[in-house]
RNA sequence: GGACGCGUAGCUCAGUGGGAGAGCGCUCGCUUCACACGCGAGAGGUCGCAGGUUCGAAACCCGCCGCGUCCACCA
C-alpha cells in the first residue's frame, strides 16, 4: 500500500481546522489567484469585490457574498483554465464617516477631540489606525477560501486611486455637472456633516402634534399644526391651498408670528393638503425640505434658527439661542402656553429621519454644499439596463432600479469630514475666484491672491463609484484594464443598489464608455434565525468566523449558499451542518474507495486513475448516467446564479445516489487485501469507473466546497496539481443511459419496500430472509436486490434468472447457495409475499418473524391501495377528463391504475 | 402611501397545473469490514384565509390576513 493512501486510511473524519490553513497556504503559493493581464476582457472573467470598510470585520453578509463570488470565480477559473484568465479584484474602502467616527471615539477615550489635534495630525492618526486595525477583513476572506487576487490589493485612498478620483471631479466640473449651491440638506449633527438622501433612515416614532394659533393682522387667526414647535421661530409664511374656499379671504394678508412678532405673508400653494388638520400650514424654508421648495416658489426669506452644532442660533432670538433643539422645543411650548396659543395637543405617529451613519436625528438645514446633477449621467445608465447590456438578477430588481433612476435627484457629494478625498477646489482669499484643478494653483489666476483649498471631502460613494476601473489603473490604459474591464458580474446585497451599483454604472459609462459589468447579481439578505435583522446592536448577529471554527469553511459556504434561495432568508444552522456532513461524507467515500482500490490493485492503481470509465454492470452504467446529469445541472445552476439548488443538488447526488446506493452496490466488487488474487476479475475496470466518478464529483463540487475537495485531490490525482487550477468537468452525453436509470430506479424502490417489510416483521438487522423472487425486470439487478435487502434467494420459480455469469457469480455467492445447495423436491410454500415493482418477493421462512405484524401491515397496505385505486378511478371517470386532458396524461393514469390493480392482486 | 419577497411536516425551506418532498428534530432498529458529523425503517401536512379560471389548483388570477425588506417630502 502506498504511503499516501496509508496515511489517509487512519483519518476517519474530515477535520477542517487542521487542513484548511495548509490549503490556503498552497493556494496562495501557487500563484493561481493572480492572473497575468493578458488577452481581452471578452475572453477573460473578472469580478470586482465590493470593497469592505478597511477597519471592518467579516459579517454574515460578507460571508455570503464571498461564497457567491468565489463559487463563480472558481467555476470560471476551472472552466476556462486553458482559454482565459480569471481575476477577482480585491481591495478595501476608506469609508469616510465610519472610519473617522471610530478614530474619534478612540481619541475621546484619551480625552482628545479632532479639533484639538488639528486636521493634519488627525488624518495621520487615521492612517495609523488603519495600519493597525485595517486589513483584518482580508485575512478573514482567506479563511473562507475566497480566491481573490491578494497580490494586488487596492485601497480607495491609494495615490493612484486618488488621482483617478480627482480627475473625475475636474472632468465633471468642467462639464458643468458638479456645482456649488446653498440648498437644504440632511444635516447629521453626529458627524457634523451633510449626508445624502440614501444615508437617511426613517424610524416610526410618536411625538406630540401641537396646534398653535397665530393672529392675523386686522383680526381673525390661523391655526397651524406641528410636531416641531421650535422651528416656528424660523417661519416666514403661512400657506393654504389655492382652491380652499374657507381661506380665500386670508390670502395676501399677514399673520403675526407669536413670540417673535414677525409678520408672515399668507400665501396659496398646491402643496398644502386641505384635509389635513385645519388646512393651514406654517412654512419654515430653512428647516424643512418641503417648505424650502415652497419658499423658492414664493421667494420667501430663509431664516436659519438651528445651527450645524444642533443648537439654536442667534436668529432664534435671545431667549432661545444656544439651547439644544429639544430644550428649545420645551421652552417654545412653555412660552406659547403662557400666551394661551396652544389650541390642542395630541399623540402623533410619524416617520422621523435619522442618520444611518451616526444614529443621530437629522436636522434639515440650509448649507453651502457641492452637488452633482445626475440627469445626464442617468440617461445612458437607464438605457443600458433597459436594453439588457446590464442584466439585473433576479429580474424584479430591474424595475426598482429603473424607478429610482428615472426620478433621480442631485447628489450632495461634499462631506464636512477630514478623512477622505479633499475636493480639488481652491478659493482665492482675496477675490473669491474658484479654481478647480488637479493640483493647487500657485496663486489666484484672476488677482494673484492667496488660494485656499476647500476643506470638505467627497462622499465615500463618489470614490467607490469608480471601483471596477480605478482599481485596474484607469485613467491610464493599463494592460490590466484591457484584460479585465468591463468585469463580468457584480454581486451585492440590494441595500446598496442605488448607493453604489447605480452610480458605478453611471460613472462607468460616462468615463470609460462601457458599463462596468454585464450582470448584477443581488443576493439574499440573511436574517437572524428569529426573522429579525441580523445586527450587532440588536444582539442578533452570528459571527461567521465562529461558525467556520465550529463547522469548517466548506460547511459555512455550503450552508449560506443552500439557504439563500429568496429575497430574505433566515439563518439556518441546519444547512451549515448539512454542509459539514457533506464534506465529511465525500471525504469518507473517497477514502474508502482509494484504500480499497489501493489494497486491491497495488501499483495498478495509477493506471486506473488515468483510465476512462469502463462500465461492466448496470449499476456502473447507472452511476455514470446520473453523474452526467448532475454535472450538467450543477454547471447550469451556477451559471444562472441558482446557488441554493447547485448546493442542494450536489448533496442529494453524493448522499442519495453515490454513497447510499452506488458504493453499497459495488462494495463487494472491491475486495480487501486479504481476499485478492491476481486474476483479472473486473477490479481494474471497476476501479477505473469508481475513480472517474469520484474525480468528476470532487472537481464539480470544488467551486462550492473548495477545501475538502482540494484535500481529496491530493489523493485522487498523482500529478501534484492543485484542483483549483484544473479544468471543470464536462457532462458527457455518451454516458447517459436511460435504460440503466429505469432499472435502478425500480430496484431501489424494491429494496426499500422489502426493507420496510423486514422492519415491520422484526427481522434482525443482519438476518438473511429466505425468499423467492417472482418478478420481471430484475435480470440484471436481482442479486443487488438480494444483497441490499438481505434476502437469500431460492432459484426455483425465479423469473429473473438471466444473470450475467461473468459479472455476478464470483462476486455474490448468494445466488446459488441459498438453501445450502439442497433445494427440496417440492418448492416451499410462501408464508408472506411482498409486492415490489413488477412482481413480488415470496418469503419462504418464518423463522423469528412476527407474521402477525406482517399481516397487519398487509391489511394496512391494502386499505391504502384501495383508496388510491378509488382516487384514480374517480379521476378517470370525471366528466371531461378523458376528452380534455392531454392523451399522455390520460394514458399515464390508466397505466397507473393497471399497476395498482396488479399490486392489489398480489396482496 | 408605493414596490418587492415570504406564509407547505415541530423548525428551516424545496416543489409552481395532473401521484405532497428534503435537511434538522422526533420514534423504532442497527458498534453491518468508508463515515455514529454514520446506516436502515417510520410517524408527522384541511400546502395562511376566502373567491375565481380549469376536466383538474399547493401551484395561475383577484381579494383579504400575517411576517419581512426597500423606496417615498403630508405638517
PDB file of N, CA, C and O (backbone and C1' of nucleotides) in Angstrom, chain A residues 13 225 273 276 281 290 348 396 494 527 565 567 570 584-585 588 591-592 596 664 875 878 884 886 893, chain B residues 3-5 12-14 18-19 23-24 34-35 37-41 55-56 68-70 73-75:
ATOM      1  N   UNK A  13     -12.243  11.065   9.840  1.00  0.00           N
ATOM      2  CA  UNK A  13     -13.081  12.255   9.735  1.00  0.00           C
ATOM      3  C   UNK A  13     -12.336  13.317   8.979  1.00  0.00           C
ATOM      4  O   UNK A  13     -11.117  13.398   9.052  1.00  0.00           O
ATOM      5  N   UNK A 225     -50.527  73.205  12.597  1.00  0.00           N
ATOM      6  CA  UNK A 225     -50.160  72.028  13.382  1.00  0.00           C
ATOM      7  C   UNK A 225     -48.683  71.710  13.132  1.00  0.00           C
ATOM      8  O   UNK A 225     -48.198  71.846  12.005  1.00  0.00           O
ATOM      9  N   UNK A 273     -52.277  70.345   1.914  1.00  0.00           N
ATOM     10  CA  UNK A 273     -53.427  69.426   1.841  1.00  0.00           C
ATOM     11  C   UNK A 273     -54.592  70.063   2.599  1.00  0.00           C
ATOM     12  O   UNK A 273     -54.470  70.392   3.778  1.00  0.00           O
ATOM     13  N   UNK A 276     -55.849  67.970   5.732  1.00  0.00           N
ATOM     14  CA  UNK A 276     -55.009  67.657   6.884  1.00  0.00           C
ATOM     15  C   UNK A 276     -55.122  68.784   7.899  1.00  0.00           C
ATOM     16  O   UNK A 276     -54.878  69.949   7.599  1.00  0.00           O
ATOM     17  N   UNK A 281     -50.861  75.839   6.923  1.00  0.00           N
ATOM     18  CA  UNK A 281     -49.530  75.268   7.135  1.00  0.00           C
ATOM     19  C   UNK A 281     -48.519  76.371   7.438  1.00  0.00           C
ATOM     20  O   UNK A 281     -48.475  77.389   6.747  1.00  0.00           O
ATOM     21  N   UNK A 290     -39.786  70.432   2.289  1.00  0.00           N
ATOM     22  CA  UNK A 290     -40.946  70.869   1.523  1.00  0.00           C
ATOM     23  C   UNK A 290     -41.108  72.373   1.602  1.00  0.00           C
ATOM     24  O   UNK A 290     -41.424  73.039   0.619  1.00  0.00           O
ATOM     25  N   UNK A 348     -48.985  61.746  17.984  1.00  0.00           N
ATOM     26  CA  UNK A 348     -48.953  61.651  16.538  1.00  0.00           C
ATOM     27  C   UNK A 348     -47.801  60.747  16.123  1.00  0.00           C
ATOM     28  O   UNK A 348     -46.641  60.966  16.472  1.00  0.00           O
ATOM     29  N   UNK A 396     -36.709  41.029 -10.973  1.00  0.00           N
ATOM     30  CA  UNK A 396     -37.648  42.001 -10.425  1.00  0.00           C
ATOM     31  C   UNK A 396     -36.963  43.244  -9.843  1.00  0.00           C
ATOM     32  O   UNK A 396     -37.593  44.266  -9.651  1.00  0.00           O
ATOM     33  N   UNK A 494     -29.023  44.014  -1.860  1.00  0.00           N
ATOM     34  CA  UNK A 494     -29.820  45.006  -2.566  1.00  0.00           C
ATOM     35  C   UNK A 494     -29.822  46.360  -1.884  1.00  0.00           C
ATOM     36  O   UNK A 494     -30.227  47.342  -2.486  1.00  0.00           O
ATOM     37  N   UNK A 527     -31.233  36.844   7.517  1.00  0.00           N
ATOM     38  CA  UNK A 527     -31.761  37.373   8.765  1.00  0.00           C
ATOM     39  C   UNK A 527     -31.366  36.468   9.920  1.00  0.00           C
ATOM     40  O   UNK A 527     -30.921  35.342   9.716  1.00  0.00           O
ATOM     41  N   UNK A 565     -32.142  31.223  -0.990  1.00  0.00           N
ATOM     42  CA  UNK A 565     -32.981  30.958  -2.154  1.00  0.00           C
ATOM     43  C   UNK A 565     -33.833  32.148  -2.553  1.00  0.00           C
ATOM     44  O   UNK A 565     -34.060  32.381  -3.721  1.00  0.00           O
ATOM     45  N   UNK A 567     -35.419  36.404  -1.439  1.00  0.00           N
ATOM     46  CA  UNK A 567     -35.005  37.749  -1.062  1.00  0.00           C
ATOM     47  C   UNK A 567     -34.540  37.859   0.392  1.00  0.00           C
ATOM     48  O   UNK A 567     -33.487  38.398   0.669  1.00  0.00           O
ATOM     49  N   UNK A 570     -33.879  33.257   6.615  1.00  0.00           N
ATOM     50  CA  UNK A 570     -33.392  33.149   7.985  1.00  0.00           C
ATOM     51  C   UNK A 570     -32.150  32.275   8.027  1.00  0.00           C
ATOM     52  O   UNK A 570     -32.058  31.297   7.283  1.00  0.00           O
ATOM     53  N   UNK A 584     -17.731  15.749   5.083  1.00  0.00           N
ATOM     54  CA  UNK A 584     -17.267  14.527   5.736  1.00  0.00           C
ATOM     55  C   UNK A 584     -17.617  13.282   4.924  1.00  0.00           C
ATOM     56  O   UNK A 584     -16.819  12.354   4.806  1.00  0.00           O
ATOM     57  N   UNK A 585     -18.808  13.294   4.361  1.00  0.00           N
ATOM     58  CA  UNK A 585     -19.275  12.151   3.579  1.00  0.00           C
ATOM     59  C   UNK A 585     -18.393  11.949   2.343  1.00  0.00           C
ATOM     60  O   UNK A 585     -17.948  10.832   2.050  1.00  0.00           O
ATOM     61  N   UNK A 588     -15.034  10.605   3.325  1.00  0.00           N
ATOM     62  CA  UNK A 588     -15.013   9.191   3.676  1.00  0.00           C
ATOM     63  C   UNK A 588     -15.275   8.275   2.492  1.00  0.00           C
ATOM     64  O   UNK A 588     -14.706   7.186   2.407  1.00  0.00           O
ATOM     65  N   UNK A 591     -12.043   8.228   0.641  1.00  0.00           N
ATOM     66  CA  UNK A 591     -11.054   7.496   1.420  1.00  0.00           C
ATOM     67  C   UNK A 591     -11.288   5.985   1.290  1.00  0.00           C
ATOM     68  O   UNK A 591     -10.369   5.210   1.007  1.00  0.00           O
ATOM     69  N   UNK A 592     -12.529   5.594   1.455  1.00  0.00           N
ATOM     70  CA  UNK A 592     -12.903   4.186   1.362  1.00  0.00           C
ATOM     71  C   UNK A 592     -12.520   3.600  -0.004  1.00  0.00           C
ATOM     72  O   UNK A 592     -11.837   2.578  -0.099  1.00  0.00           O
ATOM     73  N   UNK A 596      -9.474   0.817  -0.623  1.00  0.00           N
ATOM     74  CA  UNK A 596      -9.823  -0.480  -1.179  1.00  0.00           C
ATOM     75  C   UNK A 596      -9.128  -0.712  -2.520  1.00  0.00           C
ATOM     76  O   UNK A 596      -8.599  -1.783  -2.800  1.00  0.00           O
ATOM     77  N   UNK A 664     -22.662   1.176  -1.957  1.00  0.00           N
ATOM     78  CA  UNK A 664     -23.180  -0.027  -1.314  1.00  0.00           C
ATOM     79  C   UNK A 664     -23.275  -1.176  -2.319  1.00  0.00           C
ATOM     80  O   UNK A 664     -23.057  -2.341  -1.987  1.00  0.00           O
ATOM     81  N   UNK A 875     -60.838   9.864 -10.951  1.00  0.00           N
ATOM     82  CA  UNK A 875     -60.253  10.835 -11.855  1.00  0.00           C
ATOM     83  C   UNK A 875     -60.551  10.495 -13.313  1.00  0.00           C
ATOM     84  O   UNK A 875     -60.933  11.358 -14.102  1.00  0.00           O
ATOM     85  N   UNK A 878     -64.084  11.260 -14.145  1.00  0.00           N
ATOM     86  CA  UNK A 878     -64.507  12.650 -14.008  1.00  0.00           C
ATOM     87  C   UNK A 878     -64.927  13.187 -15.373  1.00  0.00           C
ATOM     88  O   UNK A 878     -64.210  13.006 -16.365  1.00  0.00           O
ATOM     89  N   UNK A 884     -60.572  16.175 -22.392  1.00  0.00           N
ATOM     90  CA  UNK A 884     -59.812  17.424 -22.414  1.00  0.00           C
ATOM     91  C   UNK A 884     -58.367  17.306 -21.956  1.00  0.00           C
ATOM     92  O   UNK A 884     -57.534  18.135 -22.332  1.00  0.00           O
ATOM     93  N   UNK A 886     -54.524  16.058 -21.776  1.00  0.00           N
ATOM     94  CA  UNK A 886     -53.619  15.536 -22.799  1.00  0.00           C
ATOM     95  C   UNK A 886     -53.605  14.011 -22.786  1.00  0.00           C
ATOM     96  O   UNK A 886     -53.714  13.398 -21.724  1.00  0.00           O
ATOM     97  N   UNK A 893     -52.416   7.808 -16.357  1.00  0.00           N
ATOM     98  CA  UNK A 893     -53.345   7.447 -15.288  1.00  0.00           C
ATOM     99  C   UNK A 893     -53.850   6.015 -15.477  1.00  0.00           C
ATOM    100  O   UNK A 893     -54.032   5.273 -14.503  1.00  0.00           O
TER     101      UNK A 893
ATOM    102  P     A B   3     -48.013  49.192  -5.643  1.00  0.00           P
ATOM    103  O5'   A B   3     -46.499  48.701  -5.645  1.00  0.00           O
ATOM    104  C5'   A B   3     -45.664  48.996  -6.763  1.00  0.00           C
ATOM    105  C4'   A B   3     -44.257  48.559  -6.474  1.00  0.00           C
ATOM    106  C3'   A B   3     -44.076  47.085  -6.151  1.00  0.00           C
ATOM    107  O3'   A B   3     -44.066  46.276  -7.310  1.00  0.00           O
ATOM    108  C1'   A B   3     -42.866  48.381  -4.590  1.00  0.00           C
ATOM    109  P     C B   4     -44.650  44.790  -7.224  1.00  0.00           P
ATOM    110  O5'   C B   4     -43.477  44.010  -6.486  1.00  0.00           O
ATOM    111  C5'   C B   4     -42.203  43.907  -7.090  1.00  0.00           C
ATOM    112  C4'   C B   4     -41.192  43.411  -6.090  1.00  0.00           C
ATOM    113  C3'   C B   4     -41.505  42.072  -5.429  1.00  0.00           C
ATOM    114  O3'   C B   4     -41.246  40.974  -6.271  1.00  0.00           O
ATOM    115  C1'   C B   4     -40.776  43.590  -3.788  1.00  0.00           C
ATOM    116  P     G B   5     -42.139  39.657  -6.113  1.00  0.00           P
ATOM    117  O5'   G B   5     -41.557  38.988  -4.800  1.00  0.00           O
ATOM    118  C5'   G B   5     -40.197  38.598  -4.745  1.00  0.00           C
ATOM    119  C4'   G B   5     -39.834  38.217  -3.343  1.00  0.00           C
ATOM    120  C3'   G B   5     -40.701  37.158  -2.704  1.00  0.00           C
ATOM    121  O3'   G B   5     -40.374  35.864  -3.150  1.00  0.00           O
ATOM    122  C1'   G B   5     -40.337  38.902  -1.164  1.00  0.00           C
ATOM    123  P     U B  12     -39.306  28.441  11.374  1.00  0.00           P
ATOM    124  O5'   U B  12     -38.126  27.970  10.408  1.00  0.00           O
ATOM    125  C5'   U B  12     -36.793  28.448  10.611  1.00  0.00           C
ATOM    126  C4'   U B  12     -35.902  27.914   9.525  1.00  0.00           C
ATOM    127  C3'   U B  12     -36.372  28.195   8.101  1.00  0.00           C
ATOM    128  O3'   U B  12     -36.055  29.508   7.691  1.00  0.00           O
ATOM    129  C1'   U B  12     -35.673  25.939   8.280  1.00  0.00           C
ATOM    130  P     C B  13     -36.909  30.157   6.505  1.00  0.00           P
ATOM    131  O5'   C B  13     -36.926  28.947   5.473  1.00  0.00           O
ATOM    132  C5'   C B  13     -37.015  29.145   4.119  1.00  0.00           C
ATOM    133  C4'   C B  13     -36.542  27.880   3.448  1.00  0.00           C
ATOM    134  C3'   C B  13     -37.216  27.558   2.128  1.00  0.00           C
ATOM    135  O3'   C B  13     -36.636  28.319   1.089  1.00  0.00           O
ATOM    136  C1'   C B  13     -37.056  25.581   3.410  1.00  0.00           C
ATOM    137  P     A B  14     -37.426  28.508  -0.273  1.00  0.00           P
ATOM    138  O5'   A B  14     -36.973  27.188  -1.031  1.00  0.00           O
ATOM    139  C5'   A B  14     -37.919  26.353  -1.623  1.00  0.00           C
ATOM    140  C4'   A B  14     -37.216  25.169  -2.201  1.00  0.00           C
ATOM    141  C3'   A B  14     -37.890  24.619  -3.443  1.00  0.00           C
ATOM    142  O3'   A B  14     -37.396  25.247  -4.607  1.00  0.00           O
ATOM    143  C1'   A B  14     -37.636  22.886  -1.883  1.00  0.00           C
ATOM    144  P     G B  18     -48.283  19.542 -12.281  1.00  0.00           P
ATOM    145  O5'   G B  18     -49.296  18.634 -13.088  1.00  0.00           O
ATOM    146  C5'   G B  18     -49.218  17.219 -12.894  1.00  0.00           C
ATOM    147  C4'   G B  18     -50.368  16.812 -12.016  1.00  0.00           C
ATOM    148  C3'   G B  18     -50.406  15.293 -11.789  1.00  0.00           C
ATOM    149  O3'   G B  18     -50.851  15.074 -10.478  1.00  0.00           O
ATOM    150  C1'   G B  18     -52.211  16.016 -13.244  1.00  0.00           C
ATOM    151  P     G B  19     -51.131  14.056  -9.632  1.00  0.00           P
ATOM    152  O5'   G B  19     -49.725  14.183  -8.850  1.00  0.00           O
ATOM    153  C5'   G B  19     -49.763  14.024  -7.458  1.00  0.00           C
ATOM    154  C4'   G B  19     -50.167  12.610  -7.135  1.00  0.00           C
ATOM    155  C3'   G B  19     -49.501  12.003  -5.906  1.00  0.00           C
ATOM    156  O3'   G B  19     -50.358  12.066  -4.804  1.00  0.00           O
ATOM    157  C1'   G B  19     -49.245  10.564  -7.779  1.00  0.00           C
ATOM    158  P     G B  23     -33.457  13.864   4.038  1.00  0.00           P
ATOM    159  O5'   G B  23     -32.814  15.137   4.713  1.00  0.00           O
ATOM    160  C5'   G B  23     -31.513  15.589   4.337  1.00  0.00           C
ATOM    161  C4'   G B  23     -31.180  16.825   5.124  1.00  0.00           C
ATOM    162  C3'   G B  23     -31.348  16.687   6.634  1.00  0.00           C
ATOM    163  O3'   G B  23     -30.202  16.111   7.228  1.00  0.00           O
ATOM    164  C1'   G B  23     -32.424  18.652   5.917  1.00  0.00           C
ATOM    165  P     C B  24     -30.367  15.133   8.458  1.00  0.00           P
ATOM    166  O5'   C B  24     -30.808  16.128   9.621  1.00  0.00           O
ATOM    167  C5'   C B  24     -29.905  17.106  10.117  1.00  0.00           C
ATOM    168  C4'   C B  24     -30.628  18.080  11.018  1.00  0.00           C
ATOM    169  C3'   C B  24     -31.363  17.463  12.197  1.00  0.00           C
ATOM    170  O3'   C B  24     -30.481  17.181  13.283  1.00  0.00           O
ATOM    171  C1'   C B  24     -32.761  19.030  11.135  1.00  0.00           C
ATOM    172  P     A B  34     -16.265  -0.738   5.147  1.00  0.00           P
ATOM    173  O5'   A B  34     -15.936   0.823   5.227  1.00  0.00           O
ATOM    174  C5'   A B  34     -14.598   1.270   5.406  1.00  0.00           C
ATOM    175  C4'   A B  34     -14.602   2.771   5.482  1.00  0.00           C
ATOM    176  C3'   A B  34     -15.558   3.344   6.530  1.00  0.00           C
ATOM    177  O3'   A B  34     -14.907   3.425   7.788  1.00  0.00           O
ATOM    178  C1'   A B  34     -15.918   4.414   4.440  1.00  0.00           C
ATOM    179  P     C B  35     -15.783   3.311   9.152  1.00  0.00           P
ATOM    180  O5'   C B  35     -16.507   4.726   9.227  1.00  0.00           O
ATOM    181  C5'   C B  35     -15.750   5.914   9.443  1.00  0.00           C
ATOM    182  C4'   C B  35     -16.588   7.107   9.072  1.00  0.00           C
ATOM    183  C3'   C B  35     -17.881   7.267   9.869  1.00  0.00           C
ATOM    184  O3'   C B  35     -17.642   7.944  11.088  1.00  0.00           O
ATOM    185  C1'   C B  35     -18.295   7.602   7.553  1.00  0.00           C
ATOM    186  P     C B  37     -20.814  11.584  15.581  1.00  0.00           P
ATOM    187  O5'   C B  37     -21.378  12.070  14.173  1.00  0.00           O
ATOM    188  C5'   C B  37     -22.577  12.883  14.061  1.00  0.00           C
ATOM    189  C4'   C B  37     -22.577  13.491  12.678  1.00  0.00           C
ATOM    190  C3'   C B  37     -22.053  12.479  11.678  1.00  0.00           C
ATOM    191  O3'   C B  37     -23.057  11.783  10.956  1.00  0.00           O
ATOM    192  C1'   C B  37     -20.769  14.519  11.608  1.00  0.00           C
ATOM    193  P     G B  38     -24.174  12.018  10.119  1.00  0.00           P
ATOM    194  O5'   G B  38     -24.071  10.793   9.134  1.00  0.00           O
ATOM    195  C5'   G B  38     -22.776  10.356   8.687  1.00  0.00           C
ATOM    196  C4'   G B  38     -22.651   8.857   8.789  1.00  0.00           C
ATOM    197  C3'   G B  38     -23.879   8.051   8.417  1.00  0.00           C
ATOM    198  O3'   G B  38     -24.060   8.017   7.017  1.00  0.00           O
ATOM    199  C1'   G B  38     -22.939   7.136  10.352  1.00  0.00           C
ATOM    200  P     C B  39     -25.524   8.038   6.430  1.00  0.00           P
ATOM    201  O5'   C B  39     -25.949   6.535   6.672  1.00  0.00           O
ATOM    202  C5'   C B  39     -25.230   5.491   6.051  1.00  0.00           C
ATOM    203  C4'   C B  39     -25.822   4.175   6.426  1.00  0.00           C
ATOM    204  C3'   C B  39     -27.335   4.065   6.300  1.00  0.00           C
ATOM    205  O3'   C B  39     -27.766   3.894   4.970  1.00  0.00           O
ATOM    206  C1'   C B  39     -26.678   3.153   8.357  1.00  0.00           C
ATOM    207  P     G B  40     -29.129   4.525   4.514  1.00  0.00           P
ATOM    208  O5'   G B  40     -30.191   3.522   5.130  1.00  0.00           O
ATOM    209  C5'   G B  40     -30.213   2.185   4.678  1.00  0.00           C
ATOM    210  C4'   G B  40     -31.167   1.385   5.499  1.00  0.00           C
ATOM    211  C3'   G B  40     -32.569   1.955   5.639  1.00  0.00           C
ATOM    212  O3'   G B  40     -33.357   1.766   4.480  1.00  0.00           O
ATOM    213  C1'   G B  40     -31.823   1.228   7.740  1.00  0.00           C
ATOM    214  P     A B  41     -34.508   2.767   4.141  1.00  0.00           P
ATOM    215  O5'   A B  41     -35.595   2.434   5.247  1.00  0.00           O
ATOM    216  C5'   A B  41     -36.209   1.163   5.269  1.00  0.00           C
ATOM    217  C4'   A B  41     -37.064   1.024   6.490  1.00  0.00           C
ATOM    218  C3'   A B  41     -38.189   2.031   6.594  1.00  0.00           C
ATOM    219  O3'   A B  41     -39.303   1.623   5.815  1.00  0.00           O
ATOM    220  C1'   A B  41     -37.074   1.881   8.661  1.00  0.00           C
ATOM    221  P     C B  55     -62.807  23.083 -18.627  1.00  0.00           P
ATOM    222  O5'   C B  55     -62.752  21.840 -17.624  1.00  0.00           O
ATOM    223  C5'   C B  55     -63.927  21.074 -17.354  1.00  0.00           C
ATOM    224  C4'   C B  55     -63.534  19.804 -16.645  1.00  0.00           C
ATOM    225  C3'   C B  55     -62.609  19.978 -15.459  1.00  0.00           C
ATOM    226  O3'   C B  55     -63.328  20.308 -14.287  1.00  0.00           O
ATOM    227  C1'   C B  55     -61.767  18.264 -16.849  1.00  0.00           C
ATOM    228  P     G B  56     -62.782  21.499 -13.365  1.00  0.00           P
ATOM    229  O5'   G B  56     -61.427  20.872 -12.821  1.00  0.00           O
ATOM    230  C5'   G B  56     -61.476  19.831 -11.847  1.00  0.00           C
ATOM    231  C4'   G B  56     -60.114  19.280 -11.583  1.00  0.00           C
ATOM    232  C3'   G B  56     -59.109  20.274 -11.027  1.00  0.00           C
ATOM    233  O3'   G B  56     -59.258  20.411  -9.631  1.00  0.00           O
ATOM    234  C1'   G B  56     -58.121  19.037 -12.778  1.00  0.00           C
ATOM    235  P     G B  68     -42.212  41.817  11.189  1.00  0.00           P
ATOM    236  O5'   G B  68     -41.218  41.711   9.956  1.00  0.00           O
ATOM    237  C5'   G B  68     -40.105  40.840  10.025  1.00  0.00           C
ATOM    238  C4'   G B  68     -39.449  40.736   8.681  1.00  0.00           C
ATOM    239  C3'   G B  68     -38.971  42.033   8.065  1.00  0.00           C
ATOM    240  O3'   G B  68     -37.764  42.487   8.650  1.00  0.00           O
ATOM    241  C1'   G B  68     -40.028  40.725   6.410  1.00  0.00           C
ATOM    242  P     U B  69     -37.448  44.078   8.660  1.00  0.00           P
ATOM    243  O5'   U B  69     -37.071  44.375   7.142  1.00  0.00           O
ATOM    244  C5'   U B  69     -35.876  43.847   6.586  1.00  0.00           C
ATOM    245  C4'   U B  69     -35.855  44.085   5.101  1.00  0.00           C
ATOM    246  C3'   U B  69     -35.892  45.538   4.660  1.00  0.00           C
ATOM    247  O3'   U B  69     -34.639  46.173   4.764  1.00  0.00           O
ATOM    248  C1'   U B  69     -37.394  44.276   3.339  1.00  0.00           C
ATOM    249  P     C B  70     -34.590  47.778   4.971  1.00  0.00           P
ATOM    250  O5'   C B  70     -34.896  48.317   3.500  1.00  0.00           O
ATOM    251  C5'   C B  70     -33.975  48.113   2.454  1.00  0.00           C
ATOM    252  C4'   C B  70     -34.600  48.473   1.139  1.00  0.00           C
ATOM    253  C3'   C B  70     -35.037  49.921   0.987  1.00  0.00           C
ATOM    254  O3'   C B  70     -33.957  50.776   0.667  1.00  0.00           O
ATOM    255  C1'   C B  70     -36.761  48.526   0.224  1.00  0.00           C
ATOM    256  P     C B  73     -38.558  61.686  -0.169  1.00  0.00           P
ATOM    257  O5'   C B  73     -39.677  62.082   0.887  1.00  0.00           O
ATOM    258  C5'   C B  73     -39.290  62.553   2.168  1.00  0.00           C
ATOM    259  C4'   C B  73     -40.204  63.675   2.557  1.00  0.00           C
ATOM    260  C3'   C B  73     -41.677  63.391   2.371  1.00  0.00           C
ATOM    261  O3'   C B  73     -42.184  62.718   3.507  1.00  0.00           O
ATOM    262  C1'   C B  73     -41.167  65.481   1.395  1.00  0.00           C
ATOM    263  P     C B  74     -43.478  61.847   3.485  1.00  0.00           P
ATOM    264  O5'   C B  74     -44.387  62.604   4.515  1.00  0.00           O
ATOM    265  C5'   C B  74     -45.645  63.027   4.118  1.00  0.00           C
ATOM    266  C4'   C B  74     -45.925  64.419   4.593  1.00  0.00           C
ATOM    267  C3'   C B  74     -46.633  64.443   5.963  1.00  0.00           C
ATOM    268  O3'   C B  74     -45.752  64.812   7.003  1.00  0.00           O
ATOM    269  C1'   C B  74     -48.063  65.288   4.274  1.00  0.00           C
ATOM    270  P     A B  75     -45.942  64.059   8.450  1.00  0.00           P
ATOM    271  O5'   A B  75     -45.941  65.215   9.564  1.00  0.00           O
ATOM    272  C5'   A B  75     -46.876  66.243   9.509  1.00  0.00           C
ATOM    273  C4'   A B  75     -46.157  67.498   9.167  1.00  0.00           C
ATOM    274  C3'   A B  75     -46.024  68.455  10.340  1.00  0.00           C
ATOM    275  O3'   A B  75     -44.698  68.989  10.367  1.00  0.00           O
ATOM    276  C1'   A B  75     -47.289  69.435   8.544  1.00  0.00           C
TER     277        A B  75
END
